[in-house]
Amino acid sequence: MKKLVSILAMMALVVSMLALTGCGGSDAGKSDEGGKKYVIATDTVFAPFEFTDENGEFVGIDVDILAAIAEDQGFDYDLQSLGFDAALAAVESGQADGMIAGMSITDERKEIYDFSDEYYDSTVCAAVKADADYASLDDIKGQTVVVKTGTQSAAWAEEISKDYDLKLVYKDDSAMMYQEVLSGNAAACFEDFPVMAYGVSQDNGLKLLVENQESFATPYGFAVKKGENAELLEKFNAGLKNIKDNGKYQEIVDSYTK
Ligand code: GLN
């Protein structure tokens, strides 16, 4: 009986989708798993990838790319701005189907997540208060620095913390992290370079101390839990390719970085 109900529901859905789209794509309905609305997790404050703009709207490269891909591929989703570490946990625990959060593709993470094709190149960096006298990592030896939990830039800070005798303080989002530096509680913060470069260009009160191009520099990808949501990953990749081919991807990136 249960089965019959779900078959009927599925049929009704296929019919309504055909009516809506006006075409009978062979995988309509089937690939949508009964009109599934994917839960996609993201960071809170990570401009230009995701952030709340002056109109109070949640925007950014990740936000727009996801919207363009979903439109291209015809899927529904609910974007939840949870914070980076919380997004990692939500996908790992199955509370979210996927995440797009300026997430670096790493071998370690591939043990837990499956990644899409890469969509943005990134490196990591350290930044200090704009009026600080620091010019290199040597200048912040023995000091407190602030990092964002679970990130690649935090991993870099952890790696060099012994050599530079750094005391690490962890925050959940970039805004709280920058605040620690601006208030003088921390000498520096560690962040993805494109994000810090954007922030500095928007007069966030910080300046670049050093960019690390050697290690922890891996591109961003969309992620799902390993072995799960393969169809969502396929749609993301197919949509990404389409919006790259038709110029939409570049248009989105340019709208935030030019
Ligand atoms: N790219 C970094 C990482 O994946 C940071 C991402 C973020 O803070 N949203 O670790």
mmCIF file of C-alpha atoms and ligand atoms in Angstrom:
data_model
loop_
_atom_site.group_PDB
_atom_site.id
_atom_site.type_symbol
_atom_site.label_atom_id
_atom_site.label_comp_id
_atom_site.label_asym_id
_atom_site.label_seq_id
_atom_site.Cartn_x
_atom_site.Cartn_y
_atom_site.Cartn_z
ATOM 1 C CA MET A 1 0.000 0.000 0.000
ATOM 2 C CA LYS A 2 2.753 2.350 0.988
ATOM 3 C CA LYS A 3 4.529 1.490 -2.217
ATOM 4 C CA LEU A 4 1.416 2.177 -4.270
ATOM 5 C CA VAL A 5 0.988 5.568 -2.654
ATOM 6 C CA SER A 6 4.542 6.535 -3.403
ATOM 7 C CA ILE A 7 4.251 5.276 -6.974
ATOM 8 C CA LEU A 8 1.114 7.389 -7.391
ATOM 9 C CA ALA A 9 2.846 10.365 -5.844
ATOM 10 C CA MET A 10 5.761 9.868 -8.179
ATOM 11 C CA MET A 11 3.459 9.656 -11.185
ATOM 12 C CA ALA A 12 1.655 12.807 -10.150
ATOM 13 C CA LEU A 13 4.975 14.530 -9.796
ATOM 14 C CA VAL A 14 6.216 13.426 -13.187
ATOM 15 C CA VAL A 15 2.984 14.627 -14.775
ATOM 16 C CA SER A 16 3.197 17.997 -13.045
ATOM 17 C CA MET A 17 6.839 18.353 -13.972
ATOM 18 C CA LEU A 18 6.102 17.574 -17.588
ATOM 19 C CA ALA A 19 3.353 20.156 -17.487
ATOM 20 C CA LEU A 20 5.672 22.711 -15.928
ATOM 21 C CA THR A 21 8.657 22.208 -18.160
ATOM 22 C CA GLY A 22 6.674 21.375 -21.244
ATOM 23 C CA CYS A 23 9.112 18.687 -22.213
ATOM 24 C CA GLY A 24 9.688 15.108 -21.292
ATOM 25 C CA GLY A 25 13.358 14.890 -20.439
ATOM 26 C CA SER A 26 13.990 11.216 -19.852
ATOM 27 C CA ASP A 27 15.369 11.755 -16.408
ATOM 28 C CA ALA A 28 12.789 14.261 -15.195
ATOM 29 C CA GLY A 29 11.160 12.898 -12.088
ATOM 30 C CA LYS A 30 13.529 9.989 -11.752
ATOM 31 C CA SER A 31 16.532 12.126 -10.974
ATOM 32 C CA ASP A 32 14.497 14.436 -8.791
ATOM 33 C CA GLU A 33 13.609 11.691 -6.356
ATOM 34 C CA GLY A 34 10.050 12.754 -5.873
ATOM 35 C CA GLY A 35 10.529 16.506 -6.049
ATOM 36 C CA LYS A 36 13.331 16.484 -3.555
ATOM 37 C CA LYS A 37 14.442 19.820 -2.224
ATOM 38 C CA TYR A 38 18.130 19.556 -1.502
ATOM 39 C CA VAL A 39 19.427 21.108 1.672
ATOM 40 C CA ILE A 40 22.673 22.884 0.869
ATOM 41 C CA ALA A 41 24.802 24.265 3.665
ATOM 42 C CA THR A 42 27.134 27.231 3.459
ATOM 43 C CA ASP A 43 29.235 29.628 5.501
ATOM 44 C CA THR A 44 27.849 32.794 7.086
ATOM 45 C CA VAL A 45 30.352 35.562 6.312
ATOM 46 C CA PHE A 46 32.803 34.728 3.554
ATOM 47 C CA ALA A 47 32.688 37.535 1.007
ATOM 48 C CA PRO A 48 32.754 37.496 -1.959
ATOM 49 C CA PHE A 49 31.548 33.871 -1.834
ATOM 50 C CA GLU A 50 28.675 34.219 0.654
ATOM 51 C CA PHE A 51 27.688 37.237 2.711
ATOM 52 C CA THR A 52 24.817 39.557 3.485
ATOM 53 C CA ASP A 53 24.947 42.687 1.333
ATOM 54 C CA GLU A 54 23.910 46.228 2.271
ATOM 55 C CA ASN A 55 20.306 45.442 1.275
ATOM 56 C CA GLY A 56 20.205 42.575 3.737
ATOM 57 C CA GLU A 57 20.297 39.984 0.978
ATOM 58 C CA PHE A 58 22.376 36.853 1.183
ATOM 59 C CA VAL A 59 24.569 36.963 -1.925
ATOM 60 C CA GLY A 60 27.951 35.930 -3.288
ATOM 61 C CA ILE A 61 29.743 33.882 -5.916
ATOM 62 C CA ASP A 62 28.763 30.573 -4.286
ATOM 63 C CA VAL A 63 25.175 31.716 -3.817
ATOM 64 C CA ASP A 64 24.823 32.849 -7.436
ATOM 65 C CA ILE A 65 26.663 29.890 -8.935
ATOM 66 C CA LEU A 66 24.426 27.493 -7.039
ATOM 67 C CA ALA A 67 21.322 29.378 -8.193
ATOM 68 C CA ALA A 68 22.500 29.351 -11.809
ATOM 69 C CA ILE A 69 23.362 25.643 -11.686
ATOM 70 C CA ALA A 70 20.052 24.730 -10.032
ATOM 71 C CA GLU A 71 18.194 26.676 -12.698
ATOM 72 C CA ASP A 72 20.214 25.040 -15.449
ATOM 73 C CA GLN A 73 19.657 21.562 -14.013
ATOM 74 C CA GLY A 74 16.142 22.106 -12.724
ATOM 75 C CA PHE A 75 16.508 21.221 -9.081
ATOM 76 C CA ASP A 76 15.140 22.816 -5.932
ATOM 77 C CA TYR A 77 17.216 23.578 -2.888
ATOM 78 C CA ASP A 78 17.172 25.293 0.439
ATOM 79 C CA LEU A 79 20.403 27.174 1.173
ATOM 80 C CA GLN A 80 21.259 27.196 4.864
ATOM 81 C CA SER A 81 23.894 29.607 6.110
ATOM 82 C CA LEU A 82 25.293 27.619 9.030
ATOM 83 C CA GLY A 83 28.963 28.568 9.264
ATOM 84 C CA PHE A 84 31.850 26.638 7.769
ATOM 85 C CA ASP A 85 32.528 24.061 10.465
ATOM 86 C CA ALA A 86 28.803 23.565 11.071
ATOM 87 C CA ALA A 87 28.285 23.034 7.332
ATOM 88 C CA LEU A 88 30.999 20.354 7.299
ATOM 89 C CA ALA A 89 29.244 18.618 10.199
ATOM 90 C CA ALA A 90 25.789 18.968 8.621
ATOM 91 C CA VAL A 91 26.904 17.223 5.442
ATOM 92 C CA GLU A 92 28.830 14.558 7.326
ATOM 93 C CA SER A 93 25.822 13.756 9.530
ATOM 94 C CA GLY A 94 23.392 13.776 6.607
ATOM 95 C CA GLN A 95 21.478 16.835 7.820
ATOM 96 C CA ALA A 96 22.485 18.599 4.624
ATOM 97 C CA ASP A 97 22.746 17.050 1.166
ATOM 98 C CA GLY A 98 25.648 19.173 0.062
ATOM 99 C CA MET A 99 27.687 22.266 0.777
ATOM 100 C CA ILE A 100 29.112 25.181 -1.153
ATOM 101 C CA ALA A 101 31.233 27.356 1.105
ATOM 102 C CA GLY A 102 34.490 28.262 -0.581
ATOM 103 C CA MET A 103 35.452 24.759 0.456
ATOM 104 C CA SER A 104 38.946 23.655 -0.480
ATOM 105 C CA ILE A 105 39.233 20.258 -2.136
ATOM 106 C CA THR A 106 41.758 18.274 -0.092
ATOM 107 C CA ASP A 107 42.836 14.620 0.007
ATOM 108 C CA GLU A 108 41.997 14.465 3.694
ATOM 109 C CA ARG A 109 38.454 15.676 3.072
ATOM 110 C CA LYS A 110 38.032 13.204 0.223
ATOM 111 C CA GLU A 111 37.885 10.506 2.924
ATOM 112 C CA ILE A 112 34.595 12.018 4.097
ATOM 113 C CA TYR A 113 33.212 13.960 1.118
ATOM 114 C CA ASP A 114 32.889 13.616 -2.627
ATOM 115 C CA PHE A 115 33.776 16.809 -4.461
ATOM 116 C CA SER A 116 32.528 18.359 -7.660
ATOM 117 C CA ASP A 117 34.862 19.653 -10.324
ATOM 118 C CA GLU A 118 36.807 22.618 -9.024
ATOM 119 C CA TYR A 119 35.242 26.034 -9.591
ATOM 120 C CA TYR A 120 37.642 28.579 -8.084
ATOM 121 C CA ASP A 121 41.394 28.742 -7.372
ATOM 122 C CA SER A 122 42.498 29.795 -3.925
ATOM 123 C CA THR A 123 45.472 30.128 -1.606
ATOM 124 C CA VAL A 124 45.757 30.917 2.092
ATOM 125 C CA CYS A 125 47.225 33.978 3.794
ATOM 126 C CA ALA A 126 47.783 35.790 7.052
ATOM 127 C CA ALA A 127 46.589 39.351 7.655
ATOM 128 C CA VAL A 128 47.207 41.974 10.322
ATOM 129 C CA LYS A 129 45.671 45.281 11.317
ATOM 130 C CA ALA A 130 46.124 47.860 8.538
ATOM 131 C CA ASP A 131 48.239 50.147 10.713
ATOM 132 C CA ALA A 132 50.365 47.394 12.283
ATOM 133 C CA ASP A 133 54.131 47.432 11.973
ATOM 134 C CA TYR A 134 54.356 43.774 11.019
ATOM 135 C CA ALA A 135 55.917 42.868 7.693
ATOM 136 C CA SER A 136 56.483 39.110 7.922
ATOM 137 C CA LEU A 137 55.612 36.066 10.007
ATOM 138 C CA ASP A 138 58.813 36.633 12.000
ATOM 139 C CA ASP A 139 57.300 39.842 13.317
ATOM 140 C CA ILE A 140 54.384 38.024 14.946
ATOM 141 C CA LYS A 141 56.532 35.403 16.696
ATOM 142 C CA GLY A 142 55.243 34.461 20.136
ATOM 143 C CA GLN A 143 51.910 36.222 19.609
ATOM 144 C CA THR A 144 48.264 35.218 19.689
ATOM 145 C CA VAL A 145 46.702 34.678 16.277
ATOM 146 C CA VAL A 146 43.130 33.865 15.368
ATOM 147 C CA VAL A 147 41.875 31.218 12.953
ATOM 148 C CA LYS A 148 38.527 29.864 11.770
ATOM 149 C CA THR A 149 37.708 26.366 13.025
ATOM 150 C CA GLY A 150 38.040 23.579 10.488
ATOM 151 C CA THR A 151 39.600 25.608 7.691
ATOM 152 C CA GLN A 152 42.674 25.168 5.555
ATOM 153 C CA SER A 153 44.129 28.466 6.739
ATOM 154 C CA ALA A 154 43.747 27.201 10.326
ATOM 155 C CA ALA A 155 45.595 24.036 9.300
ATOM 156 C CA TRP A 156 48.425 26.183 7.960
ATOM 157 C CA ALA A 157 48.559 28.212 11.181
ATOM 158 C CA GLU A 158 48.609 24.964 13.175
ATOM 159 C CA GLU A 159 51.480 23.688 11.063
ATOM 160 C CA ILE A 160 53.666 26.747 11.605
ATOM 161 C CA SER A 161 52.563 27.458 15.177
ATOM 162 C CA LYS A 162 55.541 25.617 16.683
ATOM 163 C CA ASP A 163 58.133 27.375 14.539
ATOM 164 C CA TYR A 164 56.676 30.790 15.250
ATOM 165 C CA ASP A 165 55.531 30.056 18.794
ATOM 166 C CA LEU A 166 52.000 31.148 17.913
ATOM 167 C CA LYS A 167 49.106 30.859 20.324
ATOM 168 C CA LEU A 168 46.003 29.945 18.336
ATOM 169 C CA VAL A 169 42.512 31.175 19.147
ATOM 170 C CA TYR A 170 39.593 29.612 17.227
ATOM 171 C CA LYS A 171 36.486 31.426 15.988
ATOM 172 C CA ASP A 172 33.499 30.124 14.027
ATOM 173 C CA ASP A 173 33.307 32.830 11.404
ATOM 174 C CA SER A 174 35.489 35.292 9.568
ATOM 175 C CA ALA A 175 33.799 38.390 11.008
ATOM 176 C CA MET A 176 34.548 37.320 14.585
ATOM 177 C CA MET A 177 38.057 36.449 13.529
ATOM 178 C CA TYR A 178 38.756 39.878 12.010
ATOM 179 C CA GLN A 179 37.264 41.543 15.063
ATOM 180 C CA GLU A 180 39.892 39.909 17.267
ATOM 181 C CA VAL A 181 42.615 41.473 15.149
ATOM 182 C CA LEU A 182 40.948 44.886 14.917
ATOM 183 C CA SER A 183 40.468 45.010 18.679
ATOM 184 C CA GLY A 184 44.096 44.056 19.286
ATOM 185 C CA ASN A 185 43.309 40.719 20.957
ATOM 186 C CA ALA A 186 45.199 38.913 18.221
ATOM 187 C CA ALA A 187 48.194 40.012 16.168
ATOM 188 C CA ALA A 188 47.043 38.290 12.995
ATOM 189 C CA CYS A 189 44.352 36.144 11.459
ATOM 190 C CA PHE A 190 44.591 33.381 8.899
ATOM 191 C CA GLU A 191 42.202 33.372 5.968
ATOM 192 C CA ASP A 192 41.738 32.346 2.336
ATOM 193 C CA PHE A 193 43.562 34.824 0.130
ATOM 194 C CA PRO A 194 40.685 35.720 -2.252
ATOM 195 C CA VAL A 195 38.492 36.459 0.754
ATOM 196 C CA MET A 196 41.081 38.588 2.506
ATOM 197 C CA ALA A 197 41.957 40.407 -0.731
ATOM 198 C CA TYR A 198 38.273 41.234 -1.228
ATOM 199 C CA GLY A 199 37.909 42.342 2.402
ATOM 200 C CA VAL A 200 40.969 44.587 2.206
ATOM 201 C CA SER A 201 39.620 46.113 -1.011
ATOM 202 C CA GLN A 202 36.423 46.895 0.929
ATOM 203 C CA ASP A 203 38.465 48.616 3.692
ATOM 204 C CA ASN A 204 37.963 45.968 6.357
ATOM 205 C CA GLY A 205 40.760 47.524 8.432
ATOM 206 C CA LEU A 206 43.248 44.744 7.738
ATOM 207 C CA LYS A 207 46.228 44.298 5.428
ATOM 208 C CA LEU A 208 47.910 41.279 3.956
ATOM 209 C CA LEU A 209 50.930 39.996 5.874
ATOM 210 C CA VAL A 210 51.846 37.027 3.718
ATOM 211 C CA GLU A 211 50.257 34.789 1.106
ATOM 212 C CA ASN A 212 51.196 31.108 1.164
ATOM 213 C CA GLN A 213 51.196 29.808 -2.395
ATOM 214 C CA GLU A 214 53.155 26.662 -1.639
ATOM 215 C CA SER A 215 50.898 24.665 0.635
ATOM 216 C CA PHE A 216 47.183 24.569 1.505
ATOM 217 C CA ALA A 217 46.496 26.155 -1.873
ATOM 218 C CA THR A 218 43.759 24.022 -3.353
ATOM 219 C CA PRO A 219 40.751 25.025 -5.422
ATOM 220 C CA TYR A 220 37.174 25.174 -4.204
ATOM 221 C CA GLY A 221 34.572 22.530 -4.885
ATOM 222 C CA PHE A 222 30.978 21.701 -4.041
ATOM 223 C CA ALA A 223 30.793 18.706 -1.679
ATOM 224 C CA VAL A 224 28.389 15.939 -0.731
ATOM 225 C CA LYS A 225 28.879 13.180 1.810
ATOM 226 C CA LYS A 226 31.085 10.432 0.407
ATOM 227 C CA GLY A 227 28.994 7.852 -1.409
ATOM 228 C CA GLU A 228 25.759 9.856 -1.056
ATOM 229 C CA ASN A 229 23.868 12.228 -3.324
ATOM 230 C CA ALA A 230 25.809 11.197 -6.407
ATOM 231 C CA GLU A 231 22.973 12.550 -8.577
ATOM 232 C CA LEU A 232 23.295 15.983 -6.970
ATOM 233 C CA LEU A 233 27.024 15.990 -7.618
ATOM 234 C CA GLU A 234 26.414 15.012 -11.245
ATOM 235 C CA LYS A 235 23.917 17.823 -11.651
ATOM 236 C CA PHE A 236 26.320 20.289 -10.088
ATOM 237 C CA ASN A 237 29.087 19.261 -12.479
ATOM 238 C CA ALA A 238 26.816 19.306 -15.516
ATOM 239 C CA GLY A 239 25.415 22.701 -14.555
ATOM 240 C CA LEU A 240 28.864 24.095 -13.793
ATOM 241 C CA LYS A 241 30.058 23.064 -17.219
ATOM 242 C CA ASN A 242 27.025 24.670 -18.848
ATOM 243 C CA ILE A 243 27.347 27.985 -17.007
ATOM 244 C CA LYS A 244 31.058 28.062 -17.817
ATOM 245 C CA ASP A 245 30.304 27.409 -21.483
ATOM 246 C CA ASN A 246 27.552 30.008 -21.719
ATOM 247 C CA GLY A 247 29.453 32.749 -19.906
ATOM 248 C CA LYS A 248 27.178 32.892 -16.852
ATOM 249 C CA TYR A 249 29.915 31.664 -14.515
ATOM 250 C CA GLN A 250 32.319 34.422 -15.569
ATOM 251 C CA GLU A 251 29.567 37.008 -15.394
ATOM 252 C CA ILE A 252 28.884 36.016 -11.768
ATOM 253 C CA VAL A 253 32.548 36.074 -10.745
ATOM 254 C CA ASP A 254 33.081 39.432 -12.473
ATOM 255 C CA SER A 255 30.058 40.938 -10.748
ATOM 256 C CA TYR A 256 31.796 40.476 -7.394
ATOM 257 C CA THR A 257 35.446 40.937 -8.262
ATOM 258 C CA LYS A 258 35.529 43.712 -10.854
HETATM 259 N N1 GLN B 1 38.716 27.294 1.839
HETATM 260 C C1 GLN B 1 38.818 27.096 3.250
HETATM 261 C C2 GLN B 1 38.591 25.662 3.610
HETATM 262 O O1 GLN B 1 37.953 24.943 2.899
HETATM 263 C C3 GLN B 1 37.929 28.022 4.070
HETATM 264 C C4 GLN B 1 36.480 27.939 3.747
HETATM 265 C C5 GLN B 1 35.625 28.868 4.587
HETATM 266 O O2 GLN B 1 36.099 29.443 5.560
HETATM 267 N N2 GLN B 1 34.387 29.019 4.228
HETATM 268 O O3 GLN B 1 39.050 25.237 4.623
#
